Amino acid sequence: MNEMGKILLVDDDDQLRGSFYNLLSAEGYSVRAASSGEAALAMADEELPEAVIMDVRMPGLDGLSTLRLLREREPRLPVIIMTAYSTTDSAIEATKLGAFDYILKPFEIPDVLELLAKAIQAGRVMRERVVLSGSAQDAEDEKADDAEALIGVSRAMHEIYKAIGRVAPTDALVLLRGESGTGKELAARAVYQYSARSAQPFSIVNCVAIPDTLLESELFGYERGAFTGAFVRRIGKIEQAGGGTVFLDEIGDMPLSIQAKLLRLLQENQIERLGGREPISVDVRIIAATNRDLEEAVASGRFREDLYYRLNVVSLHLPPLRERREDIPHLVRHFIARLSREMDSPAPDLTPEAMKRLSAHNWPGNVRELKNLIRKILIFNQGSAISAEDVRRSLNSGGAQNQEAVHNREGLRGGKGLDGPALTAHIRRMLEQKSGEKVFDALMDEMGGQVIREALALCAGNRSRAARMLGLTRPTLLAKIEKYRL
């Protein structure tokens, strides 16, 4: 598979299609181009793409008809519709038919690249299996090398597996509770994939990652003229996921004003777009997750009591890793095998002392922290068995290996990398010499540049791998490389 993804581009405008083809190819995508809906369907039959970008108005089979036929072939295929301002009604209809999103002509290239990256990621999340495995060996036996896995032999994890098996076939609302990093998103995906809606969209909305002012329109959409800059109607994530599932992550941080609209959705299966006057019936399943103490939030008035009772019908608690230490060796072996494959390097052995050290750690960041630590150890591993000292170094604030890597590569302002004391001295010098001159922004830019340099160095200059390592989309990484003049 091409690293960036396989794209099918459909447009009858030869010039636009050619320019777009060159742009996406230069970004690292594997692109196939079609000048008609009929040609697009034939290409999709030969090889299913990971995402489609398609114009609405085309001679012969138009965009909407092509969309319907593509979704018959693969309901989870993300399709982005291109449309002019004058044809936004067609774009709305396309969204109702299952299009991932639509973009208006003329459009900004960075916006298109950002949307495309999101579409491909969403498609992969919908298609990638989540295996419920008792151990790392079970995961391997189930060919989970191409899948995520909820792993654990503990009684607590077996109770989670059984609960997912019972609730998934129903349409019941599910509330996933637990500390950050315990695997709530994987559990949500497992509920989706074992449900009757598994062939329909799965949309993830992180309620804390989106500013309060934007979250309402992101979820429910808005009408033209609803606020300054609302030039056209937009469909929200809930309408887009019609027939499918919406995962509301960090729902405990949702503003009270939006909680009221969510309650209406759960009670009446209806929403109202921002600026709209008519209720809209929707058919979606809601899965929610939180690491907050909802009972305390209700008592303090930060969370609606009626919404709490509505959400708390089927509640699954993902236990912290420190309460299921017998699962740690299985998780460690799974992450070593999986991450080594991702890095295209042999999986190293692990000494018994290293495993004891890993099993004894308290893991405040839970499974996510463990996975990130194993990734860090593998990055600096030179082929020898992972020792207890390797674990200790990586647990201690980045580790000595990381400090050595910083020293050996270009650091702040193109000079030597700075270790802890040198970095502290540099910050203090900046504060003293440039007080009041946007010192914070300057220091953040310096650190941002150094972080990106380190990621690029670890990935041998491969920007796609560096973007994944940093948790950025490739267009965002390219914009930062340009900003920091790297």
CSV table of C-alpha atoms in Angstrom, one decimal:
chain,number,residue,atom,x,y,z
A,1,MET,CA,0.0,0.0,0.0
A,2,ASN,CA,1.2,3.5,-0.8
A,3,GLU,CA,2.2,5.3,2.4
A,4,MET,CA,-0.1,8.2,1.9
A,5,GLY,CA,-3.0,6.3,0.4
A,6,LYS,CA,-4.8,5.5,-2.8
A,7,ILE,CA,-6.9,8.3,-4.3
A,8,LEU,CA,-9.5,8.1,-7.1
A,9,LEU,CA,-9.9,11.6,-8.7
A,10,VAL,CA,-13.1,12.1,-10.8
A,11,ASP,CA,-13.7,15.3,-12.8
A,12,ASP,CA,-14.6,15.9,-16.4
A,13,ASP,CA,-12.5,19.2,-16.5
A,14,ASP,CA,-9.2,18.1,-18.1
A,15,GLN,CA,-7.2,21.0,-16.8
A,16,LEU,CA,-8.4,20.8,-13.2
A,17,ARG,CA,-8.1,17.0,-13.2
A,18,GLY,CA,-4.5,17.2,-14.5
A,19,SER,CA,-3.5,19.9,-12.0
A,20,PHE,CA,-5.1,18.1,-9.1
A,21,TYR,CA,-3.4,14.8,-10.2
A,22,ASN,CA,0.0,16.4,-10.2
A,23,LEU,CA,-0.6,18.0,-6.8
A,24,LEU,CA,-1.7,14.9,-5.1
A,25,SER,CA,1.0,12.8,-6.7
A,26,ALA,CA,3.6,15.3,-5.5
A,27,GLU,CA,2.2,15.0,-2.0
A,28,GLY,CA,2.9,11.2,-2.1
A,29,TYR,CA,-0.5,9.8,-2.9
A,30,SER,CA,-1.1,7.0,-5.4
A,31,VAL,CA,-3.6,8.7,-7.7
A,32,ARG,CA,-5.9,7.3,-10.4
A,33,ALA,CA,-7.9,9.8,-12.4
A,34,ALA,CA,-11.2,9.4,-14.2
A,35,SER,CA,-13.1,11.8,-16.5
A,36,SER,CA,-16.5,10.3,-15.9
A,37,GLY,CA,-18.6,8.5,-13.4
A,38,GLU,CA,-18.6,5.4,-15.6
A,39,ALA,CA,-14.8,5.3,-15.7
A,40,ALA,CA,-14.6,5.9,-12.0
A,41,LEU,CA,-16.8,2.8,-11.3
A,42,ALA,CA,-14.7,0.7,-13.6
A,43,MET,CA,-11.5,1.8,-11.8
A,44,ALA,CA,-13.1,1.1,-8.4
A,45,ASP,CA,-14.0,-2.4,-9.5
A,46,GLU,CA,-10.4,-3.0,-10.5
A,47,GLU,CA,-8.9,-1.6,-7.3
A,48,LEU,CA,-10.9,0.0,-4.4
A,49,PRO,CA,-9.3,3.3,-3.5
A,50,GLU,CA,-9.0,4.6,0.1
A,51,ALA,CA,-10.8,7.9,-0.8
A,52,VAL,CA,-12.5,9.5,-3.7
A,53,ILE,CA,-12.6,13.2,-4.7
A,54,MET,CA,-15.4,13.8,-7.2
A,55,ASP,CA,-17.1,16.6,-9.0
A,56,VAL,CA,-21.0,16.8,-8.8
A,57,ARG,CA,-21.7,18.0,-12.3
A,58,MET,CA,-20.4,15.6,-15.0
A,59,PRO,CA,-21.9,14.5,-18.3
A,60,GLY,CA,-23.4,11.0,-18.3
A,61,LEU,CA,-23.4,9.5,-14.8
A,62,ASP,CA,-23.3,12.5,-12.5
A,63,GLY,CA,-21.6,12.7,-9.1
A,64,LEU,CA,-24.7,11.8,-7.0
A,65,SER,CA,-25.4,8.7,-9.1
A,66,THR,CA,-21.8,7.7,-9.0
A,67,LEU,CA,-21.8,8.1,-5.2
A,68,ARG,CA,-24.8,5.9,-4.8
A,69,LEU,CA,-23.1,3.1,-6.9
A,70,LEU,CA,-19.8,3.5,-5.1
A,71,ARG,CA,-21.5,3.1,-1.7
A,72,GLU,CA,-23.2,0.0,-2.9
A,73,ARG,CA,-19.7,-1.4,-3.5
A,74,GLU,CA,-18.2,-0.2,-0.2
A,75,PRO,CA,-20.4,1.7,2.2
A,76,ARG,CA,-17.4,2.8,4.3
A,77,LEU,CA,-15.5,4.4,1.3
A,78,PRO,CA,-14.9,8.1,2.1
A,79,VAL,CA,-16.1,10.3,-0.8
A,80,ILE,CA,-15.4,14.0,-0.9
A,81,ILE,CA,-17.7,16.0,-3.3
A,82,MET,CA,-16.4,19.1,-5.1
A,83,THR,CA,-19.1,21.6,-5.9
A,84,ALA,CA,-19.6,25.3,-6.9
A,85,TYR,CA,-21.5,27.7,-4.6
A,86,SER,CA,-24.5,27.5,-7.0
A,87,THR,CA,-24.8,23.7,-6.5
A,88,THR,CA,-24.6,23.4,-2.7
A,89,ASP,CA,-28.0,21.8,-2.6
A,90,SER,CA,-26.5,18.9,-4.5
A,91,ALA,CA,-23.7,18.7,-2.0
A,92,ILE,CA,-26.1,18.6,0.8
A,93,GLU,CA,-27.9,15.7,-0.9
A,94,ALA,CA,-24.6,14.0,-1.4
A,95,THR,CA,-23.9,14.2,2.3
A,96,LYS,CA,-27.2,12.7,3.1
A,97,LEU,CA,-26.3,9.9,0.6
A,98,GLY,CA,-23.2,9.2,2.7
A,99,ALA,CA,-20.5,11.5,1.3
A,100,PHE,CA,-17.7,12.1,3.8
A,101,ASP,CA,-17.8,15.9,3.2
A,102,TYR,CA,-17.9,18.4,0.4
A,103,ILE,CA,-15.6,21.3,-0.7
A,104,LEU,CA,-16.7,24.5,-2.5
A,105,LYS,CA,-15.0,25.8,-5.6
A,106,PRO,CA,-12.8,27.7,-5.7
A,107,PHE,CA,-11.0,26.0,-2.8
A,108,GLU,CA,-7.8,26.5,-0.9
A,109,ILE,CA,-5.3,23.7,-1.5
A,110,PRO,CA,-4.2,23.3,2.2
A,111,ASP,CA,-7.9,22.9,3.2
A,112,VAL,CA,-8.4,20.1,0.6
A,113,LEU,CA,-5.2,18.3,1.7
A,114,GLU,CA,-6.3,18.5,5.3
A,115,LEU,CA,-9.7,17.1,4.5
A,116,LEU,CA,-8.3,14.4,2.4
A,117,ALA,CA,-6.0,13.3,5.2
A,118,LYS,CA,-8.9,13.1,7.6
A,119,ALA,CA,-11.0,11.1,5.1
A,120,ILE,CA,-8.3,8.5,4.6
A,121,GLN,CA,-7.8,8.2,8.3
A,122,ALA,CA,-11.5,7.9,8.9
A,123,GLY,CA,-11.7,5.2,6.3
A,124,ARG,CA,-8.9,3.2,7.8
A,125,VAL,CA,-10.4,3.5,11.3
A,126,MET,CA,-13.7,2.1,9.9
A,127,ARG,CA,-12.0,-0.8,8.1
A,128,GLU,CA,-9.2,-1.7,10.6
A,129,ARG,CA,-10.3,-4.6,12.7
A,130,VAL,CA,-10.2,-4.4,16.5
A,131,VAL,CA,-9.4,-7.9,17.9
A,132,LEU,CA,-10.4,-8.9,21.4
A,133,SER,CA,-7.5,-11.1,22.5
A,134,GLY,CA,-6.6,-12.8,25.7
A,135,SER,CA,-2.9,-12.4,25.0
A,136,ALA,CA,-0.3,-11.2,22.4
A,137,GLN,CA,-0.1,-14.8,21.1
A,138,ASP,CA,-3.8,-14.9,20.6
A,139,ALA,CA,-3.6,-11.6,18.7
A,140,GLU,CA,-0.9,-13.1,16.4
A,141,ASP,CA,-2.9,-16.3,15.9
A,142,GLU,CA,-5.9,-14.2,14.8
A,143,LYS,CA,-3.6,-12.4,12.3
A,144,ALA,CA,-3.9,-9.2,14.2
A,145,ASP,CA,-0.8,-7.8,12.6
A,146,ASP,CA,-3.0,-5.6,10.5
A,147,ALA,CA,-5.4,-4.8,13.3
A,148,GLU,CA,-5.6,-3.0,16.6
A,149,ALA,CA,-6.2,-5.3,19.6
A,150,LEU,CA,-7.7,-5.0,23.1
A,151,ILE,CA,-5.4,-7.4,24.9
A,152,GLY,CA,-5.6,-8.8,28.4
A,153,VAL,CA,-6.0,-12.1,30.3
A,154,SER,CA,-7.2,-10.5,33.5
A,155,ARG,CA,-10.7,-11.1,34.8
A,156,ALA,CA,-11.5,-7.4,34.4
A,157,MET,CA,-10.7,-7.5,30.6
A,158,HIS,CA,-12.6,-10.7,30.1
A,159,GLU,CA,-15.6,-9.0,31.6
A,160,ILE,CA,-15.1,-6.1,29.1
A,161,TYR,CA,-15.0,-8.6,26.2
A,162,LYS,CA,-18.2,-10.2,27.3
A,163,ALA,CA,-20.0,-6.9,27.8
A,164,ILE,CA,-18.9,-5.7,24.3
A,165,GLY,CA,-20.3,-9.0,22.9
A,166,ARG,CA,-23.6,-8.5,24.6
A,167,VAL,CA,-24.1,-4.8,23.8
A,168,ALA,CA,-22.7,-4.5,20.3
A,169,PRO,CA,-25.6,-6.2,18.4
A,170,THR,CA,-28.1,-3.8,20.1
A,171,ASP,CA,-28.7,-0.1,19.4
A,172,ALA,CA,-28.2,0.8,23.0
A,173,LEU,CA,-26.2,3.9,23.9
A,174,VAL,CA,-22.9,2.9,25.5
A,175,LEU,CA,-20.9,5.0,28.0
A,176,LEU,CA,-17.2,4.0,28.3
A,177,ARG,CA,-15.5,5.2,31.5
A,178,GLY,CA,-11.9,5.1,32.6
A,179,GLU,CA,-8.7,7.0,32.9
A,180,SER,CA,-6.9,8.4,29.9
A,181,GLY,CA,-5.1,5.8,27.9
A,182,THR,CA,-7.1,2.8,29.1
A,183,GLY,CA,-8.4,2.0,25.6
A,184,LYS,CA,-11.8,3.6,25.5
A,185,GLU,CA,-11.5,4.4,21.7
A,186,LEU,CA,-10.6,0.8,20.9
A,187,ALA,CA,-13.5,-0.4,22.9
A,188,ALA,CA,-15.8,2.0,21.0
A,189,ARG,CA,-14.5,0.8,17.7
A,190,ALA,CA,-15.0,-2.8,18.8
A,191,VAL,CA,-18.7,-2.1,19.7
A,192,TYR,CA,-19.1,-0.5,16.3
A,193,GLN,CA,-17.4,-3.3,14.3
A,194,TYR,CA,-19.4,-6.0,16.0
A,195,SER,CA,-22.7,-4.1,15.5
A,196,ALA,CA,-25.3,-4.3,12.8
A,197,ARG,CA,-24.2,-0.8,11.7
A,198,SER,CA,-20.6,-1.9,11.0
A,199,ALA,CA,-21.1,-1.3,7.2
A,200,GLN,CA,-22.1,2.3,7.9
A,201,PRO,CA,-20.1,5.4,8.9
A,202,PHE,CA,-18.2,5.6,12.1
A,203,SER,CA,-17.4,9.2,13.1
A,204,ILE,CA,-15.2,10.3,16.0
A,205,VAL,CA,-15.6,13.7,17.7
A,206,ASN,CA,-13.3,14.7,20.5
A,207,CYS,CA,-15.4,17.1,22.6
A,208,VAL,CA,-12.3,18.6,24.3
A,209,ALA,CA,-10.2,19.1,21.2
A,210,ILE,CA,-12.7,21.4,19.4
A,211,PRO,CA,-13.3,24.9,20.8
A,212,ASP,CA,-16.7,25.4,22.5
A,213,THR,CA,-17.6,28.0,19.8
A,214,LEU,CA,-17.1,25.4,17.0
A,215,LEU,CA,-18.3,22.2,18.7
A,216,GLU,CA,-22.0,22.9,18.2
A,217,SER,CA,-21.7,23.5,14.5
A,218,GLU,CA,-19.3,20.5,14.1
A,219,LEU,CA,-21.8,18.2,15.6
A,220,PHE,CA,-25.1,19.6,14.4
A,221,GLY,CA,-24.2,21.8,11.3
A,222,TYR,CA,-25.5,25.2,10.5
A,223,GLU,CA,-27.8,27.0,8.1
A,224,ARG,CA,-26.7,29.7,5.7
A,225,GLY,CA,-26.6,33.1,7.6
A,226,ALA,CA,-26.5,31.5,11.0
A,227,PHE,CA,-23.5,33.6,11.9
A,228,THR,CA,-21.0,35.9,10.2
A,229,GLY,CA,-19.1,33.8,7.6
A,230,ALA,CA,-21.8,31.2,7.3
A,231,PHE,CA,-22.2,31.6,3.5
A,232,VAL,CA,-23.6,28.2,2.8
A,233,ARG,CA,-25.4,25.5,4.8
A,234,ARG,CA,-23.1,22.9,6.4
A,235,ILE,CA,-24.0,19.4,7.5
A,236,GLY,CA,-22.8,18.3,11.0
A,237,LYS,CA,-21.0,15.1,11.9
A,238,ILE,CA,-24.2,13.6,13.3
A,239,GLU,CA,-26.1,14.0,10.0
A,240,GLN,CA,-23.1,12.8,8.1
A,241,ALA,CA,-23.0,9.6,10.0
A,242,GLY,CA,-26.7,8.8,9.2
A,243,GLY,CA,-27.3,5.1,9.7
A,244,GLY,CA,-24.0,4.7,11.4
A,245,THR,CA,-22.3,5.4,14.7
A,246,VAL,CA,-20.9,8.6,16.3
A,247,PHE,CA,-18.3,8.3,19.1
A,248,LEU,CA,-18.3,11.3,21.4
A,249,ASP,CA,-14.9,11.2,23.2
A,250,GLU,CA,-14.4,13.2,26.4
A,251,ILE,CA,-18.1,13.9,26.7
A,252,GLY,CA,-17.6,15.0,30.3
A,253,ASP,CA,-16.1,18.2,28.9
A,254,MET,CA,-19.0,19.1,26.7
A,255,PRO,CA,-20.4,22.6,27.4
A,256,LEU,CA,-23.9,22.7,29.1
A,257,SER,CA,-25.5,24.5,26.1
A,258,ILE,CA,-24.6,21.6,23.8
A,259,GLN,CA,-25.5,19.0,26.3
A,260,ALA,CA,-29.1,20.2,26.0
A,261,LYS,CA,-29.1,19.6,22.2
A,262,LEU,CA,-27.5,16.2,22.7
A,263,LEU,CA,-30.2,15.2,25.2
A,264,ARG,CA,-32.8,16.0,22.5
A,265,LEU,CA,-31.0,13.8,20.1
A,266,LEU,CA,-31.0,10.9,22.5
A,267,GLN,CA,-34.6,11.3,23.5
A,268,GLU,CA,-36.2,12.2,20.2
A,269,ASN,CA,-33.7,11.2,17.5
A,270,GLN,CA,-33.9,14.8,16.3
A,271,ILE,CA,-31.4,17.6,15.9
A,272,GLU,CA,-31.6,21.2,14.9
A,273,ARG,CA,-28.8,22.9,12.9
A,274,LEU,CA,-27.4,26.1,14.2
A,275,GLY,CA,-29.6,28.9,12.9
A,276,GLY,CA,-32.3,26.4,11.9
A,277,ARG,CA,-36.0,26.3,12.8
A,278,GLU,CA,-37.1,22.9,11.8
A,279,PRO,CA,-36.2,19.6,13.6
A,280,ILE,CA,-34.3,17.1,11.5
A,281,SER,CA,-34.8,13.3,12.2
A,282,VAL,CA,-31.6,11.3,12.3
A,283,ASP,CA,-30.7,7.7,12.7
A,284,VAL,CA,-27.4,7.3,14.6
A,285,ARG,CA,-26.0,5.3,17.4
A,286,ILE,CA,-24.1,7.2,20.1
A,287,ILE,CA,-21.1,5.8,22.0
A,288,ALA,CA,-19.7,8.2,24.5
A,289,ALA,CA,-16.5,8.1,26.6
A,290,THR,CA,-15.1,10.2,29.5
A,291,ASN,CA,-12.3,10.1,32.0
A,292,ARG,CA,-14.2,12.6,34.2
A,293,ASP,CA,-16.1,11.8,37.4
A,294,LEU,CA,-19.6,12.5,36.0
A,295,GLU,CA,-21.3,12.1,39.4
A,296,GLU,CA,-19.1,14.9,40.8
A,297,ALA,CA,-19.7,17.0,37.6
A,298,VAL,CA,-23.5,16.6,38.1
A,299,ALA,CA,-23.2,17.6,41.8
A,300,SER,CA,-21.3,20.7,40.9
A,301,GLY,CA,-23.6,21.7,38.0
A,302,ARG,CA,-21.1,21.1,35.2
A,303,PHE,CA,-23.0,18.2,33.7
A,304,ARG,CA,-26.8,17.8,33.2
A,305,GLU,CA,-28.4,15.3,35.5
A,306,ASP,CA,-30.9,14.2,33.0
A,307,LEU,CA,-28.2,13.6,30.4
A,308,TYR,CA,-26.2,11.7,32.9
A,309,TYR,CA,-29.0,9.2,33.5
A,310,ARG,CA,-29.7,8.9,29.8
A,311,LEU,CA,-26.0,8.1,29.2
A,312,ASN,CA,-25.5,5.8,32.1
A,313,VAL,CA,-27.8,2.9,31.0
A,314,VAL,CA,-25.0,0.7,29.6
A,315,SER,CA,-21.8,1.8,31.3
A,316,LEU,CA,-18.4,-0.1,30.8
A,317,HIS,CA,-15.4,0.7,33.0
A,318,LEU,CA,-12.0,0.2,31.4
A,319,PRO,CA,-9.7,-0.6,34.3
A,320,PRO,CA,-6.3,1.2,34.7
A,321,LEU,CA,-3.2,-0.8,33.9
A,322,ARG,CA,-2.0,-0.8,37.5
A,323,GLU,CA,-5.1,-2.8,38.4
A,324,ARG,CA,-4.4,-5.5,35.8
A,325,ARG,CA,-0.7,-6.0,36.0
A,326,GLU,CA,-1.0,-9.6,34.8
A,327,ASP,CA,-1.8,-8.1,31.4
A,328,ILE,CA,1.4,-6.0,31.1
A,329,PRO,CA,3.7,-8.8,29.7
A,330,HIS,CA,1.1,-9.6,27.0
A,331,LEU,CA,0.8,-6.0,26.1
A,332,VAL,CA,4.6,-5.5,26.0
A,333,ARG,CA,5.1,-8.5,23.6
A,334,HIS,CA,2.2,-7.3,21.4
A,335,PHE,CA,3.6,-3.7,21.1
A,336,ILE,CA,7.2,-4.9,20.5
A,337,ALA,CA,5.9,-7.1,17.6
A,338,ARG,CA,3.5,-4.6,16.1
A,339,LEU,CA,5.8,-1.5,16.4
A,340,SER,CA,8.8,-3.4,15.1
A,341,ARG,CA,6.7,-4.3,12.0
A,342,GLU,CA,5.7,-0.6,11.6
A,343,MET,CA,9.4,0.4,11.8
A,344,ASP,CA,10.4,-2.5,9.4
A,345,SER,CA,13.0,-3.8,11.9
A,346,PRO,CA,13.5,-7.1,13.7
A,347,ALA,CA,11.7,-7.4,17.0
A,348,PRO,CA,14.4,-7.5,19.8
A,349,ASP,CA,14.3,-9.8,22.7
A,350,LEU,CA,13.4,-8.6,26.2
A,351,THR,CA,15.3,-9.6,29.3
A,352,PRO,CA,13.4,-10.9,32.4
A,353,GLU,CA,14.8,-8.0,34.4
A,354,ALA,CA,13.3,-5.5,31.8
A,355,MET,CA,9.9,-7.2,32.0
A,356,LYS,CA,10.0,-7.0,35.8
A,357,ARG,CA,10.8,-3.3,35.6
A,358,LEU,CA,7.9,-2.7,33.2
A,359,SER,CA,5.5,-4.7,35.3
A,360,ALA,CA,6.4,-2.8,38.5
A,361,HIS,CA,5.9,0.7,37.0
A,362,ASN,CA,2.6,2.4,38.1
A,363,TRP,CA,1.7,3.5,34.5
A,364,PRO,CA,-0.3,6.8,35.2
A,365,GLY,CA,-0.8,7.1,31.4
A,366,ASN,CA,-2.0,3.4,31.2
A,367,VAL,CA,-1.8,1.4,28.0
A,368,ARG,CA,-1.1,4.6,25.9
A,369,GLU,CA,2.0,5.4,28.0
A,370,LEU,CA,3.2,1.8,27.8
A,371,LYS,CA,2.9,1.8,24.0
A,372,ASN,CA,4.7,5.1,23.7
A,373,LEU,CA,7.5,3.9,26.0
A,374,ILE,CA,8.0,0.7,23.9
A,375,ARG,CA,8.1,2.9,20.7
A,376,LYS,CA,10.7,5.1,22.3
A,377,ILE,CA,12.8,2.1,23.3
A,378,LEU,CA,12.6,0.5,19.9
A,379,ILE,CA,13.6,3.8,18.2
A,380,PHE,CA,17.0,3.8,20.0
A,381,ASN,CA,17.4,0.0,20.1
A,382,GLN,CA,20.6,-1.2,18.2
A,383,GLY,CA,19.5,-4.8,17.8
A,384,SER,CA,20.4,-6.1,21.3
A,385,ALA,CA,17.9,-7.4,23.8
A,386,ILE,CA,16.0,-4.7,25.7
A,387,SER,CA,17.5,-4.4,29.2
A,388,ALA,CA,16.2,-3.1,32.5
A,389,GLU,CA,18.6,-0.1,32.0
A,390,ASP,CA,16.9,0.6,28.6
A,391,VAL,CA,13.6,0.7,30.4
A,392,ARG,CA,14.9,2.9,33.2
A,393,ARG,CA,16.4,5.4,30.8
A,394,SER,CA,13.3,5.7,28.7
A,395,LEU,CA,11.1,6.2,31.8
A,396,ASN,CA,13.3,9.0,33.1
A,397,SER,CA,12.1,12.1,31.2
A,398,GLY,CA,13.2,11.1,27.7
A,399,GLY,CA,16.1,9.0,28.7
A,400,ALA,CA,19.9,9.4,28.3
A,401,GLN,CA,19.7,8.0,24.8
A,402,ASN,CA,17.3,10.7,23.8
A,403,GLN,CA,19.6,13.4,25.3
A,404,GLU,CA,22.5,12.0,23.4
A,405,ALA,CA,20.5,12.0,20.2
A,406,VAL,CA,19.6,15.7,20.8
A,407,HIS,CA,23.3,16.5,21.3
A,408,ASN,CA,24.3,14.7,18.1
A,409,ARG,CA,21.8,16.6,15.9
A,410,GLU,CA,21.1,20.1,15.0
A,411,GLY,CA,19.3,21.9,17.9
A,412,LEU,CA,17.9,25.3,18.7
A,413,ARG,CA,18.6,28.0,16.2
A,414,GLY,CA,20.6,25.6,14.1
A,415,GLY,CA,23.3,25.2,16.8
A,416,LYS,CA,24.0,22.4,19.2
A,417,GLY,CA,21.1,20.6,20.8
A,418,LEU,CA,20.4,21.8,24.3
A,419,ASP,CA,20.2,19.4,27.3
A,420,GLY,CA,18.2,20.3,30.5
A,421,PRO,CA,20.6,22.8,32.1
A,422,ALA,CA,21.6,24.4,28.8
A,423,LEU,CA,17.9,24.7,27.8
A,424,THR,CA,17.0,26.3,31.1
A,425,ALA,CA,19.9,28.8,30.8
A,426,HIS,CA,18.8,29.6,27.2
A,427,ILE,CA,15.2,30.3,28.3
A,428,ARG,CA,16.3,32.5,31.2
A,429,ARG,CA,18.6,34.4,28.9
A,430,MET,CA,15.8,35.0,26.4
A,431,LEU,CA,13.4,36.2,29.2
A,432,GLU,CA,16.0,38.6,30.6
A,433,GLN,CA,17.2,40.0,27.2
A,434,LYS,CA,13.9,40.1,25.3
A,435,SER,CA,11.3,40.7,28.1
A,436,GLY,CA,8.0,41.9,26.6
A,437,GLU,CA,8.9,41.0,23.0
A,438,LYS,CA,6.7,37.9,22.5
A,439,VAL,CA,9.3,35.7,24.2
A,440,PHE,CA,6.8,32.9,24.7
A,441,ASP,CA,6.0,32.7,21.0
A,442,ALA,CA,9.7,32.8,20.0
A,443,LEU,CA,10.6,30.0,22.4
A,444,MET,CA,7.7,27.8,21.2
A,445,ASP,CA,8.8,28.3,17.6
A,446,GLU,CA,12.3,27.3,18.6
A,447,MET,CA,11.1,24.2,20.4
A,448,GLY,CA,8.7,23.3,17.6
A,449,GLY,CA,11.5,23.5,15.1
A,450,GLN,CA,13.7,21.3,17.2
A,451,VAL,CA,10.9,18.7,17.7
A,452,ILE,CA,10.3,18.5,14.0
A,453,ARG,CA,14.0,18.2,13.2
A,454,GLU,CA,14.3,15.3,15.7
A,455,ALA,CA,11.3,13.5,14.1
A,456,LEU,CA,12.7,14.0,10.6
A,457,ALA,CA,16.1,12.7,11.7
A,458,LEU,CA,14.6,9.6,13.3
A,459,CYS,CA,12.6,9.0,10.1
A,460,ALA,CA,15.6,9.5,7.8
A,461,GLY,CA,13.9,12.5,6.3
A,462,ASN,CA,10.7,10.7,5.5
A,463,ARG,CA,8.0,13.3,6.0
A,464,SER,CA,5.1,11.0,6.0
A,465,ARG,CA,6.5,8.8,8.7
A,466,ALA,CA,7.5,11.9,10.7
A,467,ALA,CA,4.0,13.3,10.5
A,468,ARG,CA,2.6,10.0,11.9
A,469,MET,CA,5.2,10.0,14.7
A,470,LEU,CA,4.2,13.6,15.6
A,471,GLY,CA,0.5,12.9,15.4
A,472,LEU,CA,0.2,15.5,12.6
A,473,THR,CA,-1.3,15.3,9.1
A,474,ARG,CA,1.3,15.6,6.3
A,475,PRO,CA,0.0,19.0,5.1
A,476,THR,CA,0.3,20.3,8.7
A,477,LEU,CA,3.8,19.1,9.0
A,478,LEU,CA,4.7,20.7,5.6
A,479,ALA,CA,3.3,24.0,6.8
A,480,LYS,CA,5.4,23.8,10.0
A,481,ILE,CA,8.5,23.0,8.0
A,482,GLU,CA,7.8,26.1,5.9
A,483,LYS,CA,7.1,28.2,9.0
A,484,TYR,CA,10.3,27.2,10.8
A,485,ARG,CA,12.3,27.3,7.6
A,486,LEU,CA,13.7,23.8,8.1
